[in-house]
mmCIF file with all atom_site columns, C-alpha atoms in Angstrom:
data_model
loop_
_atom_site.group_PDB
_atom_site.id
_atom_site.type_symbol
_atom_site.label_atom_id
_atom_site.label_alt_id
_atom_site.label_comp_id
_atom_site.label_asym_id
_atom_site.label_entity_id
_atom_site.label_seq_id
_atom_site.pdbx_PDB_ins_code
_atom_site.Cartn_x
_atom_site.Cartn_y
_atom_site.Cartn_z
_atom_site.occupancy
_atom_site.B_iso_or_equiv
_atom_site.pdbx_formal_charge
_atom_site.auth_seq_id
_atom_site.auth_comp_id
_atom_site.auth_asym_id
_atom_site.auth_atom_id
_atom_site.pdbx_PDB_model_num
ATOM 1   C CA . UNK A 1 1   ? -17.150 -11.490 -39.502 1.00 44.00 ? 1   UNK A CA 1
ATOM 2   C CA . UNK A 1 2   ? -13.367 -10.458 -40.236 1.00 43.00 ? 2   UNK A CA 1
ATOM 3   C CA . UNK A 1 3   ? -13.992 -7.389  -37.695 1.00 60.00 ? 3   UNK A CA 1
ATOM 4   C CA . UNK A 1 4   ? -15.363 -9.449  -34.993 1.00 50.00 ? 4   UNK A CA 1
ATOM 5   C CA . UNK A 1 5   ? -12.351 -12.153 -35.129 1.00 56.00 ? 5   UNK A CA 1
ATOM 6   C CA . UNK A 1 6   ? -9.860  -9.031  -35.242 1.00 52.00 ? 6   UNK A CA 1
ATOM 7   C CA . UNK A 1 7   ? -11.208 -6.997  -31.871 1.00 47.00 ? 7   UNK A CA 1
ATOM 8   C CA . UNK A 1 8   ? -11.413 -10.820 -30.089 1.00 58.00 ? 8   UNK A CA 1
ATOM 9   C CA . UNK A 1 9   ? -7.800  -10.868 -31.145 1.00 55.00 ? 9   UNK A CA 1
ATOM 10  C CA . UNK A 1 10  ? -7.079  -7.662  -29.802 1.00 53.00 ? 10  UNK A CA 1
ATOM 11  C CA . UNK A 1 11  ? -9.057  -8.291  -26.316 1.00 55.00 ? 11  UNK A CA 1
ATOM 12  C CA . UNK A 1 12  ? -7.186  -11.623 -26.467 1.00 60.00 ? 12  UNK A CA 1
ATOM 13  C CA . UNK A 1 13  ? -3.725  -10.078 -26.420 1.00 63.00 ? 13  UNK A CA 1
ATOM 14  C CA . UNK A 1 14  ? -4.810  -7.149  -23.971 1.00 64.00 ? 14  UNK A CA 1
ATOM 15  C CA . UNK A 1 15  ? -6.455  -9.037  -21.309 1.00 73.00 ? 15  UNK A CA 1
ATOM 16  C CA . UNK A 1 16  ? -3.325  -10.748 -19.961 1.00 78.00 ? 16  UNK A CA 1
ATOM 17  C CA . UNK A 1 17  ? -1.326  -7.199  -19.853 1.00 79.00 ? 17  UNK A CA 1
ATOM 18  C CA . UNK A 1 18  ? -4.710  -5.829  -18.078 1.00 80.00 ? 18  UNK A CA 1
ATOM 19  C CA . UNK A 1 19  ? -4.555  -8.983  -15.307 1.00 84.00 ? 19  UNK A CA 1
ATOM 20  C CA . UNK A 1 20  ? -0.289  -8.339  -15.405 1.00 86.00 ? 20  UNK A CA 1
ATOM 21  C CA . UNK A 1 21  ? -1.270  -4.688  -14.348 1.00 88.00 ? 21  UNK A CA 1
ATOM 22  C CA . UNK A 1 22  ? -3.584  -5.470  -11.478 1.00 90.00 ? 22  UNK A CA 1
ATOM 23  C CA . UNK A 1 23  ? -1.067  -7.905  -9.946  1.00 91.00 ? 23  UNK A CA 1
ATOM 24  C CA . UNK A 1 24  ? 1.566   -5.444  -10.256 1.00 92.00 ? 24  UNK A CA 1
ATOM 25  C CA . UNK A 1 25  ? -0.445  -2.631  -8.956  1.00 95.00 ? 25  UNK A CA 1
ATOM 26  C CA . UNK A 1 26  ? -1.870  -5.330  -5.826  1.00 93.00 ? 26  UNK A CA 1
ATOM 27  C CA . UNK A 1 27  ? 2.119   -5.489  -5.393  1.00 93.00 ? 27  UNK A CA 1
ATOM 28  C CA . UNK A 1 28  ? 3.445   -2.276  -5.430  1.00 93.00 ? 28  UNK A CA 1
ATOM 29  C CA . UNK A 1 29  ? 0.616   -1.569  -2.780  1.00 95.00 ? 29  UNK A CA 1
ATOM 30  C CA . UNK A 1 30  ? 1.942   -4.292  -0.341  1.00 94.00 ? 30  UNK A CA 1
ATOM 31  C CA . UNK A 1 31  ? 5.274   -2.736  -0.992  1.00 93.00 ? 31  UNK A CA 1
ATOM 32  C CA . UNK A 1 32  ? 4.006   0.655   -0.129  1.00 94.00 ? 32  UNK A CA 1
ATOM 33  C CA . UNK A 1 33  ? 2.662   -0.881  3.463   1.00 95.00 ? 33  UNK A CA 1
ATOM 34  C CA . UNK A 1 34  ? 5.348   -2.299  4.178   1.00 94.00 ? 34  UNK A CA 1
ATOM 35  C CA . UNK A 1 35  ? 7.273   0.701   3.987   1.00 92.00 ? 35  UNK A CA 1
ATOM 36  C CA . UNK A 1 36  ? 4.280   2.770   5.653   1.00 94.00 ? 36  UNK A CA 1
ATOM 37  C CA . UNK A 1 37  ? 4.505   0.160   8.905   1.00 95.00 ? 37  UNK A CA 1
ATOM 38  C CA . UNK A 1 38  ? 8.216   0.680   9.135   1.00 92.00 ? 38  UNK A CA 1
ATOM 39  C CA . UNK A 1 39  ? 8.273   4.434   8.976   1.00 89.00 ? 39  UNK A CA 1
ATOM 40  C CA . UNK A 1 40  ? 5.382   4.967   11.616  1.00 91.00 ? 40  UNK A CA 1
ATOM 41  C CA . UNK A 1 41  ? 7.419   2.365   13.881  1.00 91.00 ? 41  UNK A CA 1
ATOM 42  C CA . UNK A 1 42  ? 10.633  4.456   13.072  1.00 88.00 ? 42  UNK A CA 1
ATOM 43  C CA . UNK A 1 43  ? 9.603   7.810   13.332  1.00 87.00 ? 43  UNK A CA 1
ATOM 44  C CA . UNK A 1 44  ? 6.740   6.721   16.389  1.00 90.00 ? 44  UNK A CA 1
ATOM 45  C CA . UNK A 1 45  ? 3.861   8.611   14.865  1.00 90.00 ? 45  UNK A CA 1
ATOM 46  C CA . UNK A 1 46  ? 0.717   6.352   15.246  1.00 93.00 ? 46  UNK A CA 1
ATOM 47  C CA . UNK A 1 47  ? -1.453  9.165   13.758  1.00 91.00 ? 47  UNK A CA 1
ATOM 48  C CA . UNK A 1 48  ? 0.614   11.948  12.612  1.00 90.00 ? 48  UNK A CA 1
ATOM 49  C CA . UNK A 1 49  ? 1.142   12.392  8.996   1.00 91.00 ? 49  UNK A CA 1
ATOM 50  C CA . UNK A 1 50  ? 4.791   10.795  8.002   1.00 89.00 ? 50  UNK A CA 1
ATOM 51  C CA . UNK A 1 51  ? 7.944   12.669  7.253   1.00 84.00 ? 51  UNK A CA 1
ATOM 52  C CA . UNK A 1 52  ? 9.395   12.007  3.720   1.00 83.00 ? 52  UNK A CA 1
ATOM 53  C CA . UNK A 1 53  ? 6.766   9.637   2.372   1.00 86.00 ? 53  UNK A CA 1
ATOM 54  C CA . UNK A 1 54  ? 5.621   8.388   -1.016  1.00 85.00 ? 54  UNK A CA 1
ATOM 55  C CA . UNK A 1 55  ? 4.953   11.506  -3.507  1.00 78.00 ? 55  UNK A CA 1
ATOM 56  C CA . UNK A 1 56  ? 5.797   13.866  -0.820  1.00 78.00 ? 56  UNK A CA 1
ATOM 57  C CA . UNK A 1 57  ? 9.421   13.548  -0.052  1.00 80.00 ? 57  UNK A CA 1
ATOM 58  C CA . UNK A 1 58  ? 10.434  17.402  0.326   1.00 68.00 ? 58  UNK A CA 1
ATOM 59  C CA . UNK A 1 59  ? 8.464   18.052  3.079   1.00 56.00 ? 59  UNK A CA 1
ATOM 60  C CA . UNK A 1 60  ? 11.224  17.287  5.533   1.00 51.00 ? 60  UNK A CA 1
ATOM 61  C CA . UNK A 1 61  ? 12.142  20.130  7.317   1.00 48.00 ? 61  UNK A CA 1
ATOM 62  C CA . UNK A 1 62  ? 14.883  19.178  9.752   1.00 47.00 ? 62  UNK A CA 1
ATOM 63  C CA . UNK A 1 63  ? 17.917  19.580  7.501   1.00 44.00 ? 63  UNK A CA 1
ATOM 64  C CA . UNK A 1 64  ? 16.870  23.101  6.776   1.00 49.00 ? 64  UNK A CA 1
ATOM 65  C CA . UNK A 1 65  ? 16.223  24.087  10.308  1.00 48.00 ? 65  UNK A CA 1
ATOM 66  C CA . UNK A 1 66  ? 19.503  25.684  12.024  1.00 51.00 ? 66  UNK A CA 1
ATOM 67  C CA . UNK A 1 67  ? 18.298  24.555  15.493  1.00 49.00 ? 67  UNK A CA 1
ATOM 68  C CA . UNK A 1 68  ? 18.598  20.910  14.564  1.00 54.00 ? 68  UNK A CA 1
ATOM 69  C CA . UNK A 1 69  ? 21.544  18.337  15.631  1.00 62.00 ? 69  UNK A CA 1
ATOM 70  C CA . UNK A 1 70  ? 23.513  16.832  12.830  1.00 64.00 ? 70  UNK A CA 1
ATOM 71  C CA . UNK A 1 71  ? 21.797  13.441  14.205  1.00 66.00 ? 71  UNK A CA 1
ATOM 72  C CA . UNK A 1 72  ? 18.670  15.013  13.630  1.00 66.00 ? 72  UNK A CA 1
ATOM 73  C CA . UNK A 1 73  ? 19.770  16.499  10.005  1.00 70.00 ? 73  UNK A CA 1
ATOM 74  C CA . UNK A 1 74  ? 21.250  13.079  9.122   1.00 76.00 ? 74  UNK A CA 1
ATOM 75  C CA . UNK A 1 75  ? 18.079  11.323  10.037  1.00 74.00 ? 75  UNK A CA 1
ATOM 76  C CA . UNK A 1 76  ? 16.361  13.422  8.088   1.00 75.00 ? 76  UNK A CA 1
ATOM 77  C CA . UNK A 1 77  ? 18.571  13.377  5.073   1.00 80.00 ? 77  UNK A CA 1
ATOM 78  C CA . UNK A 1 78  ? 18.383  9.419   5.463   1.00 81.00 ? 78  UNK A CA 1
ATOM 79  C CA . UNK A 1 79  ? 14.553  9.635   5.185   1.00 79.00 ? 79  UNK A CA 1
ATOM 80  C CA . UNK A 1 80  ? 14.495  11.739  2.328   1.00 82.00 ? 80  UNK A CA 1
ATOM 81  C CA . UNK A 1 81  ? 16.691  9.379   0.378   1.00 86.00 ? 81  UNK A CA 1
ATOM 82  C CA . UNK A 1 82  ? 14.461  6.245   0.822   1.00 84.00 ? 82  UNK A CA 1
ATOM 83  C CA . UNK A 1 83  ? 11.821  8.569   -0.119  1.00 86.00 ? 83  UNK A CA 1
ATOM 84  C CA . UNK A 1 84  ? 12.841  9.539   -3.194  1.00 88.00 ? 84  UNK A CA 1
ATOM 85  C CA . UNK A 1 85  ? 14.413  6.066   -3.943  1.00 89.00 ? 85  UNK A CA 1
ATOM 86  C CA . UNK A 1 86  ? 10.726  4.765   -3.132  1.00 86.00 ? 86  UNK A CA 1
ATOM 87  C CA . UNK A 1 87  ? 9.257   7.115   -5.164  1.00 89.00 ? 87  UNK A CA 1
ATOM 88  C CA . UNK A 1 88  ? 11.375  6.563   -8.466  1.00 90.00 ? 88  UNK A CA 1
ATOM 89  C CA . UNK A 1 89  ? 10.907  2.477   -7.939  1.00 90.00 ? 89  UNK A CA 1
ATOM 90  C CA . UNK A 1 90  ? 6.974   2.890   -7.905  1.00 89.00 ? 90  UNK A CA 1
ATOM 91  C CA . UNK A 1 91  ? 6.709   5.120   -10.744 1.00 89.00 ? 91  UNK A CA 1
ATOM 92  C CA . UNK A 1 92  ? 8.951   3.389   -12.940 1.00 90.00 ? 92  UNK A CA 1
ATOM 93  C CA . UNK A 1 93  ? 7.210   0.126   -11.853 1.00 90.00 ? 93  UNK A CA 1
ATOM 94  C CA . UNK A 1 94  ? 3.659   1.259   -12.594 1.00 91.00 ? 94  UNK A CA 1
ATOM 95  C CA . UNK A 1 95  ? 4.708   3.480   -15.691 1.00 90.00 ? 95  UNK A CA 1
ATOM 96  C CA . UNK A 1 96  ? 6.323   0.416   -17.522 1.00 89.00 ? 96  UNK A CA 1
ATOM 97  C CA . UNK A 1 97  ? 2.661   -1.595  -16.863 1.00 88.00 ? 97  UNK A CA 1
ATOM 98  C CA . UNK A 1 98  ? 1.155   1.150   -18.682 1.00 89.00 ? 98  UNK A CA 1
ATOM 99  C CA . UNK A 1 99  ? -0.590  3.202   -15.494 1.00 92.00 ? 99  UNK A CA 1
ATOM 100 C CA . UNK A 1 100 ? -0.118  6.558   -16.017 1.00 91.00 ? 100 UNK A CA 1
ATOM 101 C CA . UNK A 1 101 ? 2.237   8.211   -13.544 1.00 89.00 ? 101 UNK A CA 1
ATOM 102 C CA . UNK A 1 102 ? 0.003   11.499  -12.961 1.00 91.00 ? 102 UNK A CA 1
ATOM 103 C CA . UNK A 1 103 ? -3.091  9.514   -12.053 1.00 93.00 ? 103 UNK A CA 1
ATOM 104 C CA . UNK A 1 104 ? -1.441  7.716   -8.944  1.00 93.00 ? 104 UNK A CA 1
ATOM 105 C CA . UNK A 1 105 ? -3.759  8.525   -5.561  1.00 94.00 ? 105 UNK A CA 1
ATOM 106 C CA . UNK A 1 106 ? -3.850  6.555   -2.317  1.00 95.00 ? 106 UNK A CA 1
ATOM 107 C CA . UNK A 1 107 ? -3.821  7.038   1.447   1.00 96.00 ? 107 UNK A CA 1
ATOM 108 C CA . UNK A 1 108 ? -2.148  5.507   4.463   1.00 96.00 ? 108 UNK A CA 1
ATOM 109 C CA . UNK A 1 109 ? -4.178  5.197   7.834   1.00 97.00 ? 109 UNK A CA 1
ATOM 110 C CA . UNK A 1 110 ? -2.393  5.593   11.484  1.00 96.00 ? 110 UNK A CA 1
ATOM 111 C CA . UNK A 1 111 ? -0.997  2.706   13.404  1.00 96.00 ? 111 UNK A CA 1
ATOM 112 C CA . UNK A 1 112 ? -3.566  -0.316  14.024  1.00 96.00 ? 112 UNK A CA 1
ATOM 113 C CA . UNK A 1 113 ? -2.808  0.688   17.474  1.00 93.00 ? 113 UNK A CA 1
ATOM 114 C CA . UNK A 1 114 ? -5.065  3.624   17.185  1.00 95.00 ? 114 UNK A CA 1
ATOM 115 C CA . UNK A 1 115 ? -8.061  1.383   16.188  1.00 94.00 ? 115 UNK A CA 1
ATOM 116 C CA . UNK A 1 116 ? -11.670 2.666   17.565  1.00 91.00 ? 116 UNK A CA 1
ATOM 117 C CA . UNK A 1 117 ? -13.209 -1.388  17.485  1.00 86.00 ? 117 UNK A CA 1
ATOM 118 C CA . UNK A 1 118 ? -10.466 -3.637  18.073  1.00 88.00 ? 118 UNK A CA 1
ATOM 119 C CA . UNK A 1 119 ? -12.094 -7.020  18.105  1.00 89.00 ? 119 UNK A CA 1
ATOM 120 C CA . UNK A 1 120 ? -12.633 -7.969  22.390  1.00 89.00 ? 120 UNK A CA 1
ATOM 121 C CA . UNK A 1 121 ? -9.629  -9.928  23.491  1.00 89.00 ? 121 UNK A CA 1
ATOM 122 C CA . UNK A 1 122 ? -7.624  -8.711  20.281  1.00 91.00 ? 122 UNK A CA 1
ATOM 123 C CA . UNK A 1 123 ? -4.413  -6.159  20.417  1.00 91.00 ? 123 UNK A CA 1
ATOM 124 C CA . UNK A 1 124 ? -1.034  -5.183  19.362  1.00 92.00 ? 124 UNK A CA 1
ATOM 125 C CA . UNK A 1 125 ? 1.242   -6.729  19.590  1.00 93.00 ? 125 UNK A CA 1
ATOM 126 C CA . UNK A 1 126 ? -0.306  -9.845  18.267  1.00 92.00 ? 126 UNK A CA 1
ATOM 127 C CA . UNK A 1 127 ? 1.544   -13.181 18.032  1.00 93.00 ? 127 UNK A CA 1
ATOM 128 C CA . UNK A 1 128 ? 1.836   -14.626 14.022  1.00 89.00 ? 128 UNK A CA 1
ATOM 129 C CA . UNK A 1 129 ? 2.360   -18.076 15.645  1.00 84.00 ? 129 UNK A CA 1
ATOM 130 C CA . UNK A 1 130 ? 5.842   -18.558 14.414  1.00 83.00 ? 130 UNK A CA 1
ATOM 131 C CA . UNK A 1 131 ? 7.911   -16.850 17.490  1.00 88.00 ? 131 UNK A CA 1
ATOM 132 C CA . UNK A 1 132 ? 7.137   -13.993 15.821  1.00 92.00 ? 132 UNK A CA 1
ATOM 133 C CA . UNK A 1 133 ? 4.806   -10.837 16.808  1.00 94.00 ? 133 UNK A CA 1
ATOM 134 C CA . UNK A 1 134 ? 3.328   -7.723  14.850  1.00 95.00 ? 134 UNK A CA 1
ATOM 135 C CA . UNK A 1 135 ? 4.297   -5.164  16.551  1.00 94.00 ? 135 UNK A CA 1
ATOM 136 C CA . UNK A 1 136 ? 2.832   -2.316  13.991  1.00 95.00 ? 136 UNK A CA 1
ATOM 137 C CA . UNK A 1 137 ? 0.641   -2.450  11.177  1.00 96.00 ? 137 UNK A CA 1
ATOM 138 C CA . UNK A 1 138 ? -0.856  0.228   8.844   1.00 97.00 ? 138 UNK A CA 1
ATOM 139 C CA . UNK A 1 139 ? -3.375  -0.058  5.821   1.00 97.00 ? 139 UNK A CA 1
ATOM 140 C CA . UNK A 1 140 ? -2.727  1.617   2.520   1.00 97.00 ? 140 UNK A CA 1
ATOM 141 C CA . UNK A 1 141 ? -4.830  1.954   -0.588  1.00 96.00 ? 141 UNK A CA 1
ATOM 142 C CA . UNK A 1 142 ? -3.475  3.080   -4.272  1.00 96.00 ? 142 UNK A CA 1
ATOM 143 C CA . UNK A 1 143 ? -5.799  3.923   -7.296  1.00 95.00 ? 143 UNK A CA 1
ATOM 144 C CA . UNK A 1 144 ? -4.020  4.973   -11.065 1.00 95.00 ? 144 UNK A CA 1
ATOM 145 C CA . UNK A 1 145 ? -5.730  4.998   -14.571 1.00 93.00 ? 145 UNK A CA 1
ATOM 146 C CA . UNK A 1 146 ? -4.251  1.799   -16.668 1.00 90.00 ? 146 UNK A CA 1
ATOM 147 C CA . UNK A 1 147 ? -3.678  3.161   -20.700 1.00 87.00 ? 147 UNK A CA 1
ATOM 148 C CA . UNK A 1 148 ? -1.978  -0.562  -21.257 1.00 72.00 ? 148 UNK A CA 1
ATOM 149 C CA . UNK A 1 149 ? 1.548   -0.455  -22.706 1.00 68.00 ? 149 UNK A CA 1
ATOM 150 C CA . UNK A 1 150 ? 0.725   -0.651  -26.332 1.00 63.00 ? 150 UNK A CA 1
ATOM 151 C CA . UNK A 1 151 ? -1.767  -0.858  -29.540 1.00 51.00 ? 151 UNK A CA 1
ATOM 152 C CA . UNK A 1 152 ? -3.521  -3.996  -27.951 1.00 56.00 ? 152 UNK A CA 1
ATOM 153 C CA . UNK A 1 153 ? -4.932  -2.166  -24.956 1.00 58.00 ? 153 UNK A CA 1
ATOM 154 C CA . UNK A 1 154 ? -5.544  0.924   -26.461 1.00 58.00 ? 154 UNK A CA 1
ATOM 155 C CA . UNK A 1 155 ? -7.757  -0.729  -28.909 1.00 62.00 ? 155 UNK A CA 1
ATOM 156 C CA . UNK A 1 156 ? -9.870  -2.471  -26.494 1.00 59.00 ? 156 UNK A CA 1
ATOM 157 C CA . UNK A 1 157 ? -9.536  -0.110  -23.405 1.00 67.00 ? 157 UNK A CA 1
ATOM 158 C CA . UNK A 1 158 ? -9.559  3.073   -25.458 1.00 64.00 ? 158 UNK A CA 1
ATOM 159 C CA . UNK A 1 159 ? -10.589 5.007   -22.090 1.00 75.00 ? 159 UNK A CA 1
ATOM 160 C CA . UNK A 1 160 ? -8.177  3.178   -19.957 1.00 76.00 ? 160 UNK A CA 1
ATOM 161 C CA . UNK A 1 161 ? -9.194  1.275   -16.896 1.00 87.00 ? 161 UNK A CA 1
ATOM 162 C CA . UNK A 1 162 ? -9.554  2.766   -13.564 1.00 91.00 ? 162 UNK A CA 1
ATOM 163 C CA . UNK A 1 163 ? -7.563  0.396   -10.618 1.00 92.00 ? 163 UNK A CA 1
ATOM 164 C CA . UNK A 1 164 ? -7.275  -0.004  -7.430  1.00 94.00 ? 164 UNK A CA 1
ATOM 165 C CA . UNK A 1 165 ? -5.939  -2.391  -4.537  1.00 94.00 ? 165 UNK A CA 1
ATOM 166 C CA . UNK A 1 166 ? -5.018  -1.851  -1.040  1.00 94.00 ? 166 UNK A CA 1
ATOM 167 C CA . UNK A 1 167 ? -2.878  -3.414  1.632   1.00 95.00 ? 167 UNK A CA 1
ATOM 168 C CA . UNK A 1 168 ? -1.996  -4.252  5.256   1.00 96.00 ? 168 UNK A CA 1
ATOM 169 C CA . UNK A 1 169 ? 1.500   -3.279  6.331   1.00 96.00 ? 169 UNK A CA 1
ATOM 170 C CA . UNK A 1 170 ? 3.133   -4.671  9.107   1.00 96.00 ? 170 UNK A CA 1
ATOM 171 C CA . UNK A 1 171 ? 6.418   -4.437  11.016  1.00 95.00 ? 171 UNK A CA 1
ATOM 172 C CA . UNK A 1 172 ? 7.071   -8.310  12.680  1.00 94.00 ? 172 UNK A CA 1
ATOM 173 C CA . UNK A 1 173 ? 9.830   -8.661  15.271  1.00 93.00 ? 173 UNK A CA 1
ATOM 174 C CA . UNK A 1 174 ? 10.964  -12.182 17.015  1.00 91.00 ? 174 UNK A CA 1
ATOM 175 C CA . UNK A 1 175 ? 9.035   -12.906 20.030  1.00 85.00 ? 175 UNK A CA 1
ATOM 176 C CA . UNK A 1 176 ? 9.878   -15.625 22.038  1.00 76.00 ? 176 UNK A CA 1
ATOM 177 C CA . UNK A 1 177 ? 7.034   -14.895 24.667  1.00 75.00 ? 177 UNK A CA 1
ATOM 178 C CA . UNK A 1 178 ? 4.608   -14.780 21.134  1.00 76.00 ? 178 UNK A CA 1
ATOM 179 C CA . UNK A 1 179 ? 2.387   -17.361 22.449  1.00 80.00 ? 179 UNK A CA 1
ATOM 180 C CA . UNK A 1 180 ? 1.313   -15.477 25.380  1.00 88.00 ? 180 UNK A CA 1
ATOM 181 C CA . UNK A 1 181 ? 0.066   -12.709 23.014  1.00 92.00 ? 181 UNK A CA 1
ATOM 182 C CA . UNK A 1 182 ? -3.539  -12.915 21.387  1.00 92.00 ? 182 UNK A CA 1
ATOM 183 C CA . UNK A 1 183 ? -3.371  -14.357 18.030  1.00 93.00 ? 183 UNK A CA 1
ATOM 184 C CA . UNK A 1 184 ? -3.201  -11.953 14.630  1.00 92.00 ? 184 UNK A CA 1
ATOM 185 C CA . UNK A 1 185 ? -5.695  -14.391 12.670  1.00 89.00 ? 185 UNK A CA 1
ATOM 186 C CA . UNK A 1 186 ? -7.048  -12.917 9.539   1.00 88.00 ? 186 UNK A CA 1
ATOM 187 C CA . UNK A 1 187 ? -7.609  -9.504  11.275  1.00 91.00 ? 187 UNK A CA 1
ATOM 188 C CA . UNK A 1 188 ? -4.159  -8.329  9.437   1.00 92.00 ? 188 UNK A CA 1
ATOM 189 C CA . UNK A 1 189 ? -4.927  -9.802  5.918   1.00 87.00 ? 189 UNK A CA 1
ATOM 190 C CA . UNK A 1 190 ? -6.982  -7.913  2.944   1.00 86.00 ? 190 UNK A CA 1
ATOM 191 C CA . UNK A 1 191 ? -6.819  -10.634 0.430   1.00 80.00 ? 191 UNK A CA 1
ATOM 192 C CA . UNK A 1 192 ? -8.150  -9.084  -3.090  1.00 74.00 ? 192 UNK A CA 1
ATOM 193 C CA . UNK A 1 193 ? -11.822 -10.012 -4.023  1.00 69.00 ? 193 UNK A CA 1
ATOM 194 C CA . UNK A 1 194 ? -10.493 -11.962 -7.219  1.00 66.00 ? 194 UNK A CA 1
ATOM 195 C CA . UNK A 1 195 ? -8.078  -13.814 -5.160  1.00 64.00 ? 195 UNK A CA 1
ATOM 196 C CA . UNK A 1 196 ? -9.743  -14.982 -1.909  1.00 61.00 ? 196 UNK A CA 1
ATOM 197 C CA . UNK A 1 197 ? -10.485 -18.621 -1.378  1.00 62.00 ? 197 UNK A CA 1
ATOM 198 C CA . UNK A 1 198 ? -13.869 -19.535 -0.674  1.00 61.00 ? 198 UNK A CA 1
ATOM 199 C CA . UNK A 1 199 ? -13.306 -19.695 3.029   1.00 59.00 ? 199 UNK A CA 1
ATOM 200 C CA . UNK A 1 200 ? -11.641 -16.602 3.363   1.00 60.00 ? 200 UNK A CA 1
ATOM 201 C CA . UNK A 1 201 ? -13.577 -13.412 4.851   1.00 67.00 ? 201 UNK A CA 1
ATOM 202 C CA . UNK A 1 202 ? -12.149 -10.007 4.397   1.00 80.00 ? 202 UNK A CA 1
ATOM 203 C CA . UNK A 1 203 ? -14.775 -8.691  6.542   1.00 85.00 ? 203 UNK A CA 1
ATOM 204 C CA . UNK A 1 204 ? -13.388 -8.734  10.354  1.00 88.00 ? 204 UNK A CA 1
ATOM 205 C CA . UNK A 1 205 ? -10.069 -7.055  8.669   1.00 90.00 ? 205 UNK A CA 1
ATOM 206 C CA . UNK A 1 206 ? -12.012 -4.660  7.005   1.00 90.00 ? 206 UNK A CA 1
ATOM 207 C CA . UNK A 1 207 ? -13.847 -3.326  10.070  1.00 91.00 ? 207 UNK A CA 1
ATOM 208 C CA . UNK A 1 208 ? -10.394 -3.668  11.771  1.00 94.00 ? 208 UNK A CA 1
ATOM 209 C CA . UNK A 1 209 ? -8.955  -1.404  8.801   1.00 94.00 ? 209 UNK A CA 1
ATOM 210 C CA . UNK A 1 210 ? -12.094 1.226   8.736   1.00 93.00 ? 210 UNK A CA 1
ATOM 211 C CA . UNK A 1 211 ? -12.082 1.998   12.548  1.00 94.00 ? 211 UNK A CA 1
ATOM 212 C CA . UNK A 1 212 ? -8.706  3.470   12.547  1.00 96.00 ? 212 UNK A CA 1
ATOM 213 C CA . UNK A 1 213 ? -9.365  6.825   12.760  1.00 94.00 ? 213 UNK A CA 1
ATOM 214 C CA . UNK A 1 214 ? -6.618  8.642   10.706  1.00 94.00 ? 214 UNK A CA 1
ATOM 215 C CA . UNK A 1 215 ? -5.979  8.381   6.847   1.00 95.00 ? 215 UNK A CA 1
ATOM 216 C CA . UNK A 1 216 ? -3.473  10.859  4.986   1.00 94.00 ? 216 UNK A CA 1
ATOM 217 C CA . UNK A 1 217 ? -3.806  11.050  1.692   1.00 94.00 ? 217 UNK A CA 1
ATOM 218 C CA . UNK A 1 218 ? -0.582  11.189  -0.833  1.00 91.00 ? 218 UNK A CA 1
ATOM 219 C CA . UNK A 1 219 ? -0.270  11.173  -4.783  1.00 87.00 ? 219 UNK A CA 1
ATOM 220 C CA . UNK A 1 220 ? 2.593   10.001  -6.908  1.00 71.00 ? 220 UNK A CA 1
#
């Protein structure tokens, strides 16, 4: 009985760490989704790969092109600086919660404006009912392996735990005429299944997300 009791104590210590890590991955994914939506909006790229995004910050060619203007080079440099900051923050946060940075993978979608099967009468922009409107939206998914930050996690989960999260990032702007827009409803909210209330269904939100044709992969 002593070994069983000892293992139960280890699990009791490790499970809260795992739950905290899962929550951290969900929060990070939501942040990445918000940035992806803002990037799409700022760059005006509804379905093409984004310049300077997580894990691929060095792809901006404008700053090295002799034919680009000073303003264009400055914009590209700012994008790259923000990308470096975002990537560093994501890796530090997930690494501190026990995720292996080398295993971080994900994708961001095209703009929801390109979705192939929007519900009838629904479109972007849509109204939130609070004098604001969602003008752009992007679906993001992130996966990584959690190895645990300490001895208890290593004993309870010796092979690590693969985890994943997804989120919908939105660009929201004040709009006094939002009452005339179709309501956003729950179509722009993918609630984690473990947190979803009984009255919430992800079905419509998932169908909409999966109808966006473009997915661009990235790695940490």
